PDB file of C-alpha atoms in Angstrom:
ATOM      1  CA  MET W 269      29.617 -38.707  43.321  1.00  0.00           C
ATOM      2  CA  SER W 270      27.986 -38.687  46.724  1.00  0.00           C
ATOM      3  CA  HIS W 271      29.893 -40.665  49.346  1.00  0.00           C
ATOM      4  CA  ILE W 272      28.445 -42.294  52.322  1.00  0.00           C
ATOM      5  CA  SER W 273      30.573 -42.849  55.475  1.00  0.00           C
ATOM      6  CA  LEU W 274      29.686 -45.784  57.579  1.00  0.00           C
ATOM      7  CA  ASP W 275      31.043 -47.216  60.662  1.00  0.00           C
ATOM      8  CA  MET W 276      31.044 -50.825  59.447  1.00  0.00           C
ATOM      9  CA  ASP W 277      31.851 -52.151  62.894  1.00  0.00           C
ATOM     10  CA  ALA W 278      28.673 -50.508  64.258  1.00  0.00           C
ATOM     11  CA  VAL W 279      26.707 -51.854  61.249  1.00  0.00           C
ATOM     12  CA  ARG W 280      27.965 -55.472  61.947  1.00  0.00           C
ATOM     13  CA  SER W 281      27.344 -55.075  65.617  1.00  0.00           C
ATOM     14  CA  GLU W 282      23.752 -53.941  64.933  1.00  0.00           C
ATOM     15  CA  ILE W 283      22.799 -56.167  61.904  1.00  0.00           C
ATOM     16  CA  GLY W 284      25.126 -59.089  62.203  1.00  0.00           C
ATOM     17  CA  GLU W 285      28.212 -60.486  60.480  1.00  0.00           C
ATOM     18  CA  TYR W 286      28.325 -61.354  56.803  1.00  0.00           C
ATOM     19  CA  ALA W 287      26.674 -64.684  56.558  1.00  0.00           C
ATOM     20  CA  ASP W 288      27.233 -66.066  53.017  1.00  0.00           C
ATOM     21  CA  THR W 289      29.069 -69.356  53.534  1.00  0.00           C
ATOM     22  CA  GLN W 290      29.538 -69.962  49.792  1.00  0.00           C
ATOM     23  CA  THR W 291      31.556 -66.825  48.915  1.00  0.00           C
ATOM     24  CA  ALA W 292      33.756 -64.955  51.275  1.00  0.00           C
ATOM     25  CA  LEU W 293      33.144 -61.219  51.731  1.00  0.00           C
ATOM     26  CA  SER W 294      36.742 -60.536  50.640  1.00  0.00           C
ATOM     27  CA  GLU W 295      36.111 -62.375  47.426  1.00  0.00           C
ATOM     28  CA  ARG W 296      33.078 -60.359  46.665  1.00  0.00           C
ATOM     29  CA  GLU W 297      34.945 -57.149  47.493  1.00  0.00           C
ATOM     30  CA  GLN W 298      37.844 -58.161  45.199  1.00  0.00           C
ATOM     31  CA  ALA W 299      35.525 -58.238  42.067  1.00  0.00           C
ATOM     32  CA  TYR W 300      34.910 -54.631  42.583  1.00  0.00           C
ATOM     33  CA  LYS W 301      38.527 -53.785  43.389  1.00  0.00           C
ATOM     34  CA  ASP W 302      39.607 -55.498  40.204  1.00  0.00           C
ATOM     35  CA  LEU W 303      37.031 -53.504  38.188  1.00  0.00           C
ATOM     36  CA  VAL W 304      36.992 -50.029  39.782  1.00  0.00           C
ATOM     37  CA  GLY W 305      40.101 -50.113  42.038  1.00  0.00           C
ATOM     38  CA  PHE W 306      38.148 -50.025  45.332  1.00  0.00           C
ATOM     39  CA  VAL W 307      34.905 -51.042  46.767  1.00  0.00           C
ATOM     40  CA  PRO W 308      32.448 -48.116  46.439  1.00  0.00           C
ATOM     41  CA  PRO W 309      30.691 -47.145  49.761  1.00  0.00           C
ATOM     42  CA  ARG W 310      27.159 -48.094  48.531  1.00  0.00           C
ATOM     43  CA  ILE W 311      28.312 -51.464  47.404  1.00  0.00           C
ATOM     44  CA  ALA W 312      30.210 -52.075  50.553  1.00  0.00           C
ATOM     45  CA  ALA W 313      27.007 -51.316  52.432  1.00  0.00           C
ATOM     46  CA  ARG W 314      24.876 -53.650  50.159  1.00  0.00           C
ATOM     47  CA  LEU W 315      27.590 -56.397  50.675  1.00  0.00           C
ATOM     48  CA  ALA W 316      27.527 -56.064  54.539  1.00  0.00           C
ATOM     49  CA  VAL W 317      23.828 -55.534  55.031  1.00  0.00           C
ATOM     50  CA  THR W 318      22.361 -57.914  52.498  1.00  0.00           C
ATOM     51  CA  GLY W 319      25.248 -60.408  53.075  1.00  0.00           C
ATOM     52  CA  ALA W 320      24.279 -60.486  56.796  1.00  0.00           C
ATOM     53  CA  ILE W 321      20.598 -60.455  56.527  1.00  0.00           C
ATOM     54  CA  ASP W 322      19.867 -62.190  53.244  1.00  0.00           C
ATOM     55  CA  PRO W 323      22.897 -63.892  51.826  1.00  0.00           C
ATOM     56  CA  LYS W 324      20.950 -65.922  49.254  1.00  0.00           C
ATOM     57  CA  LEU W 325      19.723 -62.703  47.652  1.00  0.00           C
ATOM     58  CA  LEU W 326      23.167 -61.279  47.632  1.00  0.00           C
ATOM     59  CA  ARG W 327      24.304 -64.339  45.858  1.00  0.00           C
ATOM     60  CA  LEU W 328      21.558 -63.878  43.353  1.00  0.00           C
ATOM     61  CA  GLN W 329      22.256 -60.133  42.861  1.00  0.00           C
ATOM     62  CA  GLU W 330      25.923 -60.867  42.314  1.00  0.00           C
ATOM     63  CA  GLU W 331      25.337 -63.675  39.814  1.00  0.00           C
ATOM     64  CA  VAL W 332      22.966 -61.502  37.797  1.00  0.00           C
ATOM     65  CA  ARG W 333      25.455 -58.574  37.966  1.00  0.00           C
ATOM     66  CA  ASN W 334      28.300 -60.773  36.811  1.00  0.00           C
ATOM     67  CA  HIS W 335      26.122 -62.364  34.054  1.00  0.00           C
ATOM     68  CA  ALA W 336      24.983 -58.974  32.710  1.00  0.00           C
ATOM     69  CA  LEU W 337      28.281 -56.967  33.175  1.00  0.00           C
ATOM     70  CA  TYR W 338      30.472 -59.639  31.539  1.00  0.00           C
ATOM     71  CA  PRO W 339      28.732 -60.850  28.469  1.00  0.00           C
ATOM     72  CA  ALA W 340      30.615 -63.136  26.248  1.00  0.00           C
ATOM     73  CA  CYS W 341      30.159 -60.892  23.161  1.00  0.00           C
ATOM     74  CA  PHE W 342      31.897 -57.843  24.742  1.00  0.00           C
ATOM     75  CA  ASP W 343      35.254 -57.279  26.336  1.00  0.00           C
ATOM     76  CA  THR W 344      35.195 -55.561  29.779  1.00  0.00           C
ATOM     77  CA  LYS W 345      36.308 -52.120  28.180  1.00  0.00           C
ATOM     78  CA  THR W 346      33.218 -52.169  25.736  1.00  0.00           C
ATOM     79  CA  ALA W 347      30.818 -53.287  28.409  1.00  0.00           C
ATOM     80  CA  GLN W 348      32.105 -50.484  30.778  1.00  0.00           C
ATOM     81  CA  LEU W 349      31.930 -47.858  27.980  1.00  0.00           C
ATOM     82  CA  ILE W 350      28.270 -48.836  27.324  1.00  0.00           C
ATOM     83  CA  VAL W 351      27.279 -48.809  31.042  1.00  0.00           C
ATOM     84  CA  PHE W 352      29.109 -45.379  31.424  1.00  0.00           C
ATOM     85  CA  GLY W 353      26.989 -43.985  28.637  1.00  0.00           C
ATOM     86  CA  MET W 354      23.736 -45.378  29.922  1.00  0.00           C
ATOM     87  CA  LEU W 355      24.374 -43.995  33.328  1.00  0.00           C
ATOM     88  CA  LEU W 356      25.566 -40.683  32.002  1.00  0.00           C
ATOM     89  CA  ALA W 357      22.482 -40.217  29.781  1.00  0.00           C
ATOM     90  CA  ARG W 358      20.441 -40.563  33.034  1.00  0.00           C
ATOM     91  CA  LEU W 359      22.880 -38.352  35.015  1.00  0.00           C
ATOM     92  CA  LEU W 360      23.326 -41.080  37.638  1.00  0.00           C
ATOM     93  CA  ASP W 361      26.411 -40.699  39.866  1.00  0.00           C
ATOM     94  CA  ALA W 362      27.464 -44.371  39.220  1.00  0.00           C
ATOM     95  CA  ALA W 363      28.558 -43.138  35.760  1.00  0.00           C
ATOM     96  CA  THR W 364      31.772 -42.049  37.370  1.00  0.00           C
ATOM     97  CA  LEU W 365      32.592 -45.504  38.657  1.00  0.00           C
ATOM     98  CA  HIS W 366      31.932 -47.100  35.343  1.00  0.00           C
ATOM     99  CA  ALA W 367      34.064 -44.457  33.580  1.00  0.00           C
ATOM    100  CA  ARG W 368      36.938 -45.242  35.835  1.00  0.00           C
ATOM    101  CA  ALA W 369      36.402 -49.039  35.153  1.00  0.00           C
ATOM    102  CA  ALA W 370      36.325 -48.321  31.374  1.00  0.00           C
ATOM    103  CA  ARG W 371      39.699 -46.441  31.703  1.00  0.00           C
ATOM    104  CA  ARG W 372      41.132 -49.198  33.909  1.00  0.00           C
ATOM    105  CA  ALA W 373      40.044 -51.671  31.189  1.00  0.00           C
ATOM    106  CA  GLY W 374      41.886 -49.664  28.560  1.00  0.00           C
ATOM    107  CA  ALA W 375      39.371 -47.050  27.155  1.00  0.00           C
ATOM    108  CA  THR W 376      41.104 -44.035  25.555  1.00  0.00           C
ATOM    109  CA  TRP W 377      40.221 -40.465  26.175  1.00  0.00           C
ATOM    110  CA  GLU W 378      38.798 -40.420  22.515  1.00  0.00           C
ATOM    111  CA  GLU W 379      36.473 -43.337  23.362  1.00  0.00           C
ATOM    112  CA  MET W 380      35.375 -41.722  26.689  1.00  0.00           C
ATOM    113  CA  GLN W 381      34.594 -38.444  24.721  1.00  0.00           C
ATOM    114  CA  ALA W 382      32.614 -40.560  22.093  1.00  0.00           C
ATOM    115  CA  VAL W 383      30.493 -42.101  24.674  1.00  0.00           C
ATOM    116  CA  VAL W 384      29.842 -38.536  26.191  1.00  0.00           C
ATOM    117  CA  SER W 385      28.947 -37.384  22.689  1.00  0.00           C
ATOM    118  CA  LEU W 386      26.424 -40.264  22.432  1.00  0.00           C
ATOM    119  CA  ALA W 387      24.975 -39.533  25.784  1.00  0.00           C
ATOM    120  CA  TYR W 388      24.646 -35.904  24.752  1.00  0.00           C
ATOM    121  CA  LEU W 389      22.245 -36.881  21.926  1.00  0.00           C
ATOM    122  CA  TYR W 390      19.736 -38.298  24.284  1.00  0.00           C
ATOM    123  CA  GLY W 391      20.566 -36.416  27.567  1.00  0.00           C
ATOM    124  CA  GLY W 392      21.341 -32.979  26.267  1.00  0.00           C
ATOM    125  CA  ILE W 393      23.791 -30.447  27.617  1.00  0.00           C
ATOM    126  CA  PRO W 394      23.586 -31.733  31.231  1.00  0.00           C
ATOM    127  CA  SER W 395      24.992 -35.125  30.084  1.00  0.00           C
ATOM    128  CA  ALA W 396      27.707 -33.298  28.012  1.00  0.00           C
ATOM    129  CA  ASN W 397      28.607 -31.230  31.045  1.00  0.00           C
ATOM    130  CA  ARG W 398      28.586 -34.053  33.386  1.00  0.00           C
ATOM    131  CA  GLY W 399      30.477 -36.329  31.035  1.00  0.00           C
ATOM    132  CA  ALA W 400      33.308 -33.629  30.546  1.00  0.00           C
ATOM    133  CA  GLU W 401      33.394 -33.170  34.311  1.00  0.00           C
ATOM    134  CA  ILE W 402      33.878 -36.994  34.807  1.00  0.00           C
ATOM    135  CA  ILE W 403      36.539 -37.148  32.122  1.00  0.00           C
ATOM    136  CA  ALA W 404      38.427 -34.127  33.713  1.00  0.00           C
ATOM    137  CA  GLN W 405      38.242 -35.633  37.114  1.00  0.00           C
ATOM    138  CA  LEU W 406      39.570 -38.809  35.836  1.00  0.00           C
ATOM    139  CA  ALA W 407      42.411 -37.103  34.107  1.00  0.00           C
ATOM    140  CA  GLU W 408      43.326 -35.065  37.007  1.00  0.00           C
ATOM    141  CA  ALA W 409      43.275 -38.322  39.330  1.00  0.00           C
ATOM    142  CA  GLU W 410      45.409 -40.227  36.725  1.00  0.00           C
ATOM    143  CA  SER W 411      47.929 -37.412  36.535  1.00  0.00           C
ATOM    144  CA  LYS W 412      48.054 -37.189  40.370  1.00  0.00           C
ATOM    145  CA  ASP W 413      48.537 -41.032  40.570  1.00  0.00           C
ATOM    146  CA  ARG W 414      51.343 -40.790  38.076  1.00  0.00           C
ATOM    147  CA  LEU W 415      53.011 -38.011  39.864  1.00  0.00           C
ATOM    148  CA  ASP W 416      52.675 -39.830  43.218  1.00  0.00           C
ATOM    149  CA  THR W 417      54.258 -42.994  41.653  1.00  0.00           C
ATOM    150  CA  THR W 418      57.147 -40.866  40.139  1.00  0.00           C
ATOM    151  CA  VAL W 419      57.844 -39.145  43.471  1.00  0.00           C
ATOM    152  CA  LYS W 420      57.909 -42.492  45.319  1.00  0.00           C
ATOM    153  CA  ALA W 421      60.184 -44.110  42.747  1.00  0.00           C
TER     154      ALA W 421
END
């Protein structure tokens, strides 16, 4: 996944402060932290920029996102597995974030591979390769996190 590095103080100085008076920036960020574990850089940029310039549009974007991402008929794990597969079949880098969210919501390695297999049917070997890479990166990160937790304990 490509990462952007922004000096958010410079952004706020140039564009202005977050201006949504209905929902605090920290509350918006928490929704992403709960789902993915952190606020991805592109999302942080959208929250800061659109939240300063057009807070009404940001509210609408987040309302639609929440409505679509958390349908009553699916649990979070299922929705995240679906989104992971959709993004993976299109080889979009956000697939990594939704794979992580699926794992955080309880998806097993077998379920993750099943999604990669489905994406492969429509996206071919590139989807299979990218999906395996994402799973391997998640496994490595989870192993490192467990090791770090054990060492600190």
